């Protein structure tokens, strides 16, 4: 932490008087809310957050909505914005897909593809293009094609894109969206990030998390772009990449690529 605070000081500016705007993927809500609180406590400045599907956030920012830091659930969306502004994008976290499974659904990793293809099983995903979680789910469907010809088309045809779209139904206040759909029976199996599933399963009576088999497993790379010009924007980007920020991400289930392998003195 000492080196981080020194770096923040050298970057200049009066942090306490500045506000930094952070747009971030919904799957980062818990982690980056905690990081933002720690950033402010360390004197980095006030953080105003906006969370949502990365694709929809990209559209808002491209349409003129002001932001300083964009943390997305893929590399594509921040790259599109950063290149237009002559900025760089760094990979700051990784995630994976898991299956959130409702009560009474008989499925394990080895039988997941069979159950997803079962016409009687309702398969939920997020909305492709609007939400990277949907893109990753459809990438898993593409991988299924190598295991069973025809599986990709069948899975894409039956997938219920229940979350992440501009018109997706919103859950009641205080209820996790993935948990809501599974608990209410709109999906028997919901493909989402493992970090999302770990939060949602607490609100699904009898629910479980099932790992995707290696042949279907899809990794999610998360990209970070500093788009604002003020020093507070750079300070927040640095803080997310710092051991302090990476430790929060790792504790909440993300792979944190810049986290030190050994504890700092």
mmCIF file of N, CA, C and O in Angstrom, residues 50-111:
data_model
loop_
_atom_site.group_PDB
_atom_site.id
_atom_site.type_symbol
_atom_site.label_atom_id
_atom_site.label_comp_id
_atom_site.label_asym_id
_atom_site.label_seq_id
_atom_site.Cartn_x
_atom_site.Cartn_y
_atom_site.Cartn_z
ATOM 1 N N UNK A 50 -21.713 3.438 -12.075
ATOM 2 C CA UNK A 50 -22.848 3.042 -12.896
ATOM 3 C C UNK A 50 -22.570 1.632 -13.390
ATOM 4 O O UNK A 50 -21.581 1.397 -14.094
ATOM 5 N N UNK A 51 -23.414 0.671 -12.988
ATOM 6 C CA UNK A 51 -23.208 -0.726 -13.349
ATOM 7 C C UNK A 51 -24.284 -1.181 -14.331
ATOM 8 O O UNK A 51 -25.435 -0.743 -14.257
ATOM 9 N N UNK A 52 -23.915 -2.095 -15.223
ATOM 10 C CA UNK A 52 -24.875 -2.624 -16.178
ATOM 11 C C UNK A 52 -24.198 -3.538 -17.178
ATOM 12 O O UNK A 52 -22.986 -3.773 -17.109
ATOM 13 N N UNK A 53 -24.959 -4.059 -18.136
ATOM 14 C CA UNK A 53 -24.361 -4.894 -19.186
ATOM 15 C C UNK A 53 -23.323 -4.100 -19.971
ATOM 16 O O UNK A 53 -23.572 -2.963 -20.382
ATOM 17 N N UNK A 54 -22.167 -4.697 -20.192
ATOM 18 C CA UNK A 54 -21.054 -3.960 -20.795
ATOM 19 C C UNK A 54 -21.382 -3.408 -22.176
ATOM 20 O O UNK A 54 -20.960 -2.294 -22.531
ATOM 21 N N UNK A 55 -22.124 -4.174 -22.971
ATOM 22 C CA UNK A 55 -22.466 -3.701 -24.302
ATOM 23 C C UNK A 55 -23.362 -2.486 -24.268
ATOM 24 O O UNK A 55 -23.211 -1.557 -25.076
ATOM 25 N N UNK A 56 -24.313 -2.472 -23.340
ATOM 26 C CA UNK A 56 -25.198 -1.309 -23.222
ATOM 27 C C UNK A 56 -24.441 -0.104 -22.664
ATOM 28 O O UNK A 56 -24.692 1.036 -23.080
ATOM 29 N N UNK A 57 -23.515 -0.346 -21.740
ATOM 30 C CA UNK A 57 -22.686 0.760 -21.239
ATOM 31 C C UNK A 57 -21.837 1.344 -22.363
ATOM 32 O O UNK A 57 -21.689 2.570 -22.468
ATOM 33 N N UNK A 58 -21.272 0.479 -23.184
ATOM 34 C CA UNK A 58 -20.472 0.965 -24.319
ATOM 35 C C UNK A 58 -21.315 1.875 -25.213
ATOM 36 O O UNK A 58 -20.846 2.941 -25.646
ATOM 37 N N UNK A 59 -22.556 1.484 -25.496
ATOM 38 C CA UNK A 59 -23.425 2.302 -26.343
ATOM 39 C C UNK A 59 -23.695 3.656 -25.705
ATOM 40 O O UNK A 59 -23.692 4.691 -26.398
ATOM 41 N N UNK A 60 -23.919 3.653 -24.392
ATOM 42 C CA UNK A 60 -24.174 4.918 -23.703
ATOM 43 C C UNK A 60 -22.959 5.845 -23.756
ATOM 44 O O UNK A 60 -23.077 7.042 -24.012
ATOM 45 N N UNK A 61 -21.775 5.268 -23.521
ATOM 46 C CA UNK A 61 -20.553 6.082 -23.534
ATOM 47 C C UNK A 61 -20.275 6.583 -24.945
ATOM 48 O O UNK A 61 -19.937 7.757 -25.154
ATOM 49 N N UNK A 62 -20.423 5.719 -25.940
ATOM 50 C CA UNK A 62 -20.208 6.128 -27.329
ATOM 51 C C UNK A 62 -21.206 7.201 -27.743
ATOM 52 O O UNK A 62 -20.902 8.051 -28.597
ATOM 53 N N UNK A 63 -22.387 7.174 -27.121
ATOM 54 C CA UNK A 63 -23.409 8.157 -27.431
ATOM 55 C C UNK A 63 -23.227 9.480 -26.721
ATOM 56 O O UNK A 63 -24.045 10.391 -26.890
ATOM 57 N N UNK A 64 -22.185 9.581 -25.901
ATOM 58 C CA UNK A 64 -21.873 10.857 -25.273
ATOM 59 C C UNK A 64 -21.961 10.899 -23.767
ATOM 60 O O UNK A 64 -21.654 11.932 -23.161
ATOM 61 N N UNK A 65 -22.375 9.797 -23.131
ATOM 62 C CA UNK A 65 -22.430 9.798 -21.662
ATOM 63 C C UNK A 65 -21.008 9.865 -21.110
ATOM 64 O O UNK A 65 -20.136 9.101 -21.521
ATOM 65 N N UNK A 66 -20.782 10.774 -20.178
ATOM 66 C CA UNK A 66 -19.426 11.001 -19.663
ATOM 67 C C UNK A 66 -19.002 9.894 -18.713
ATOM 68 O O UNK A 66 -19.791 9.425 -17.889
ATOM 69 N N UNK A 67 -17.759 9.475 -18.840
ATOM 70 C CA UNK A 67 -17.168 8.513 -17.912
ATOM 71 C C UNK A 67 -15.674 8.771 -17.828
ATOM 72 O O UNK A 67 -15.082 9.405 -18.703
ATOM 73 N N UNK A 68 -15.071 8.281 -16.766
ATOM 74 C CA UNK A 68 -13.625 8.386 -16.601
ATOM 75 C C UNK A 68 -12.942 7.032 -16.723
ATOM 76 O O UNK A 68 -11.851 6.926 -17.281
ATOM 77 N N UNK A 69 -13.581 5.987 -16.185
ATOM 78 C CA UNK A 69 -13.016 4.643 -16.214
ATOM 79 C C UNK A 69 -14.116 3.673 -16.634
ATOM 80 O O UNK A 69 -15.233 3.733 -16.123
ATOM 81 N N UNK A 70 -13.782 2.795 -17.578
ATOM 82 C CA UNK A 70 -14.726 1.785 -18.062
ATOM 83 C C UNK A 70 -14.125 0.420 -17.787
ATOM 84 O O UNK A 70 -13.059 0.084 -18.298
ATOM 85 N N UNK A 71 -14.809 -0.386 -16.966
ATOM 86 C CA UNK A 71 -14.376 -1.742 -16.627
ATOM 87 C C UNK A 71 -15.418 -2.707 -17.179
ATOM 88 O O UNK A 71 -16.540 -2.777 -16.675
ATOM 89 N N UNK A 72 -15.062 -3.441 -18.225
ATOM 90 C CA UNK A 72 -16.015 -4.273 -18.948
ATOM 91 C C UNK A 72 -15.725 -5.750 -18.744
ATOM 92 O O UNK A 72 -14.623 -6.146 -18.353
ATOM 93 N N UNK A 73 -16.727 -6.573 -19.064
ATOM 94 C CA UNK A 73 -16.595 -8.014 -18.911
ATOM 95 C C UNK A 73 -16.024 -8.681 -20.161
ATOM 96 O O UNK A 73 -16.075 -9.902 -20.287
ATOM 97 N N UNK A 74 -15.518 -7.893 -21.073
ATOM 98 C CA UNK A 74 -14.740 -8.429 -22.185
ATOM 99 C C UNK A 74 -13.707 -7.376 -22.589
ATOM 100 O O UNK A 74 -13.644 -6.292 -22.005
ATOM 101 N N UNK A 75 -12.912 -7.694 -23.579
ATOM 102 C CA UNK A 75 -11.923 -6.737 -24.072
ATOM 103 C C UNK A 75 -12.473 -5.920 -25.238
ATOM 104 O O UNK A 75 -12.018 -4.811 -25.513
ATOM 105 N N UNK A 76 -13.462 -6.463 -25.933
ATOM 106 C CA UNK A 76 -13.979 -5.851 -27.156
ATOM 107 C C UNK A 76 -14.572 -4.473 -26.916
ATOM 108 O O UNK A 76 -14.263 -3.510 -27.635
ATOM 109 N N UNK A 77 -15.444 -4.356 -25.921
ATOM 110 C CA UNK A 77 -16.142 -3.088 -25.704
ATOM 111 C C UNK A 77 -15.197 -1.959 -25.265
ATOM 112 O O UNK A 77 -15.252 -0.856 -25.835
ATOM 113 N N UNK A 78 -14.322 -2.172 -24.289
ATOM 114 C CA UNK A 78 -13.408 -1.072 -23.945
ATOM 115 C C UNK A 78 -12.422 -0.754 -25.062
ATOM 116 O O UNK A 78 -12.040 0.404 -25.253
ATOM 117 N N UNK A 79 -12.003 -1.760 -25.836
ATOM 118 C CA UNK A 79 -11.088 -1.503 -26.943
ATOM 119 C C UNK A 79 -11.723 -0.586 -27.982
ATOM 120 O O UNK A 79 -11.073 0.315 -28.509
ATOM 121 N N UNK A 80 -13.003 -0.806 -28.265
ATOM 122 C CA UNK A 80 -13.680 0.021 -29.257
ATOM 123 C C UNK A 80 -13.696 1.483 -28.839
ATOM 124 O O UNK A 80 -13.495 2.382 -29.669
ATOM 125 N N UNK A 81 -13.928 1.740 -27.557
ATOM 126 C CA UNK A 81 -13.955 3.116 -27.069
ATOM 127 C C UNK A 81 -12.550 3.696 -26.935
ATOM 128 O O UNK A 81 -12.305 4.857 -27.275
ATOM 129 N N UNK A 82 -11.627 2.883 -26.435
ATOM 130 C CA UNK A 82 -10.275 3.383 -26.176
ATOM 131 C C UNK A 82 -9.551 3.734 -27.468
ATOM 132 O O UNK A 82 -8.845 4.746 -27.545
ATOM 133 N N UNK A 83 -9.699 2.913 -28.487
ATOM 134 C CA UNK A 83 -9.005 3.175 -29.750
ATOM 135 C C UNK A 83 -9.472 4.484 -30.361
ATOM 136 O O UNK A 83 -8.676 5.234 -30.942
ATOM 137 N N UNK A 84 -10.756 4.764 -30.224
ATOM 138 C CA UNK A 84 -11.287 6.005 -30.787
ATOM 139 C C UNK A 84 -10.730 7.229 -30.080
ATOM 140 O O UNK A 84 -10.738 8.331 -30.643
ATOM 141 N N UNK A 85 -10.222 7.045 -28.853
ATOM 142 C CA UNK A 85 -9.702 8.169 -28.075
ATOM 143 C C UNK A 85 -8.195 8.108 -27.895
ATOM 144 O O UNK A 85 -7.614 8.888 -27.130
ATOM 145 N N UNK A 86 -7.551 7.155 -28.573
ATOM 146 C CA UNK A 86 -6.108 7.028 -28.454
ATOM 147 C C UNK A 86 -5.656 6.540 -27.091
ATOM 148 O O UNK A 86 -4.573 6.908 -26.629
ATOM 149 N N UNK A 87 -6.463 5.697 -26.447
ATOM 150 C CA UNK A 87 -6.136 5.170 -25.122
ATOM 151 C C UNK A 87 -5.825 3.675 -25.204
ATOM 152 O O UNK A 87 -6.052 3.023 -26.228
ATOM 153 N N UNK A 88 -5.326 3.142 -24.086
ATOM 154 C CA UNK A 88 -4.993 1.721 -23.999
ATOM 155 C C UNK A 88 -6.004 0.986 -23.127
ATOM 156 O O UNK A 88 -6.726 1.591 -22.330
ATOM 157 N N UNK A 89 -6.026 -0.334 -23.283
ATOM 158 C CA UNK A 89 -6.878 -1.204 -22.471
ATOM 159 C C UNK A 89 -5.989 -2.262 -21.836
ATOM 160 O O UNK A 89 -5.099 -2.815 -22.496
ATOM 161 N N UNK A 90 -6.217 -2.541 -20.555
ATOM 162 C CA UNK A 90 -5.469 -3.593 -19.872
ATOM 163 C C UNK A 90 -6.432 -4.654 -19.361
ATOM 164 O O UNK A 90 -7.568 -4.359 -18.993
ATOM 165 N N UNK A 91 -5.972 -5.897 -19.355
ATOM 166 C CA UNK A 91 -6.735 -6.993 -18.784
ATOM 167 C C UNK A 91 -6.533 -6.952 -17.266
ATOM 168 O O UNK A 91 -5.399 -7.019 -16.799
ATOM 169 N N UNK A 92 -7.609 -6.827 -16.508
ATOM 170 C CA UNK A 92 -7.464 -6.675 -15.059
ATOM 171 C C UNK A 92 -8.138 -7.768 -14.253
ATOM 172 O O UNK A 92 -7.955 -7.851 -13.029
ATOM 173 N N UNK A 93 -8.910 -8.635 -14.898
ATOM 174 C CA UNK A 93 -9.576 -9.724 -14.174
ATOM 175 C C UNK A 93 -10.021 -10.776 -15.182
ATOM 176 O O UNK A 93 -10.162 -10.493 -16.381
ATOM 177 N N UNK A 94 -10.232 -11.975 -14.680
ATOM 178 C CA UNK A 94 -10.789 -13.053 -15.503
ATOM 179 C C UNK A 94 -11.915 -13.730 -14.732
ATOM 180 O O UNK A 94 -11.943 -13.742 -13.504
ATOM 181 N N UNK A 95 -12.828 -14.326 -15.488
ATOM 182 C CA UNK A 95 -13.961 -15.027 -14.914
ATOM 183 C C UNK A 95 -14.207 -16.270 -15.753
ATOM 184 O O UNK A 95 -13.533 -16.481 -16.771
ATOM 185 N N UNK A 96 -15.173 -17.082 -15.353
ATOM 186 C CA UNK A 96 -15.550 -18.251 -16.140
ATOM 187 C C UNK A 96 -17.060 -18.413 -16.071
ATOM 188 O O UNK A 96 -17.726 -17.830 -15.211
ATOM 189 N N UNK A 97 -17.602 -19.236 -16.974
ATOM 190 C CA UNK A 97 -19.023 -19.541 -16.939
ATOM 191 C C UNK A 97 -19.287 -20.733 -16.040
ATOM 192 O O UNK A 97 -18.511 -21.689 -16.001
ATOM 193 N N UNK A 98 -20.400 -20.670 -15.314
ATOM 194 C CA UNK A 98 -20.919 -21.786 -14.541
ATOM 195 C C UNK A 98 -22.401 -21.929 -14.860
ATOM 196 O O UNK A 98 -23.005 -21.043 -15.464
ATOM 197 N N UNK A 99 -22.991 -23.026 -14.427
ATOM 198 C CA UNK A 99 -24.428 -23.239 -14.580
ATOM 199 C C UNK A 99 -25.089 -23.090 -13.216
ATOM 200 O O UNK A 99 -24.746 -23.808 -12.269
ATOM 201 N N UNK A 100 -26.017 -22.155 -13.110
ATOM 202 C CA UNK A 100 -26.864 -22.023 -11.929
ATOM 203 C C UNK A 100 -28.073 -22.918 -12.168
ATOM 204 O O UNK A 100 -28.784 -22.760 -13.168
ATOM 205 N N UNK A 101 -28.305 -23.846 -11.262
ATOM 206 C CA UNK A 101 -29.297 -24.895 -11.471
ATOM 207 C C UNK A 101 -30.380 -24.814 -10.399
ATOM 208 O O UNK A 101 -30.077 -24.642 -9.215
ATOM 209 N N UNK A 102 -31.627 -24.953 -10.821
ATOM 210 C CA UNK A 102 -32.737 -24.875 -9.890
ATOM 211 C C UNK A 102 -32.984 -26.164 -9.135
ATOM 212 O O UNK A 102 -32.407 -27.214 -9.430
ATOM 213 N N UNK A 103 -33.884 -26.085 -8.154
ATOM 214 C CA UNK A 103 -34.237 -27.230 -7.324
ATOM 215 C C UNK A 103 -34.758 -28.385 -8.189
ATOM 216 O O UNK A 103 -35.565 -28.200 -9.108
ATOM 217 N N UNK A 104 -34.270 -29.576 -7.874
ATOM 218 C CA UNK A 104 -34.792 -30.780 -8.509
ATOM 219 C C UNK A 104 -34.287 -31.058 -9.908
ATOM 220 O O UNK A 104 -34.718 -32.028 -10.533
ATOM 221 N N UNK A 105 -33.397 -30.235 -10.430
ATOM 222 C CA UNK A 105 -32.853 -30.477 -11.773
ATOM 223 C C UNK A 105 -31.683 -31.443 -11.641
ATOM 224 O O UNK A 105 -30.662 -31.129 -11.024
ATOM 225 N N UNK A 106 -31.837 -32.619 -12.212
ATOM 226 C CA UNK A 106 -30.837 -33.680 -12.100
ATOM 227 C C UNK A 106 -29.756 -33.455 -13.152
ATOM 228 O O UNK A 106 -29.917 -33.822 -14.322
ATOM 229 N N UNK A 107 -28.659 -32.859 -12.747
ATOM 230 C CA UNK A 107 -27.591 -32.570 -13.696
ATOM 231 C C UNK A 107 -26.274 -32.454 -12.949
ATOM 232 O O UNK A 107 -26.217 -31.954 -11.827
ATOM 233 N N UNK A 108 -25.212 -32.950 -13.574
ATOM 234 C CA UNK A 108 -23.843 -32.779 -13.109
ATOM 235 C C UNK A 108 -23.012 -32.324 -14.303
ATOM 236 O O UNK A 108 -23.514 -32.248 -15.428
ATOM 237 N N UNK A 109 -21.745 -32.035 -14.074
ATOM 238 C CA UNK A 109 -20.896 -31.556 -15.164
ATOM 239 C C UNK A 109 -20.906 -32.504 -16.357
ATOM 240 O O UNK A 109 -20.993 -32.076 -17.514
ATOM 241 N N UNK A 110 -20.852 -33.816 -16.067
ATOM 242 C CA UNK A 110 -20.757 -34.795 -17.145
ATOM 243 C C UNK A 110 -22.033 -34.879 -17.971
ATOM 244 O O UNK A 110 -22.003 -35.289 -19.132
ATOM 245 N N UNK A 111 -23.165 -34.509 -17.390
ATOM 246 C CA UNK A 111 -24.444 -34.614 -18.104
ATOM 247 C C UNK A 111 -25.008 -33.255 -18.495
ATOM 248 O O UNK A 111 -26.138 -33.166 -18.982
#
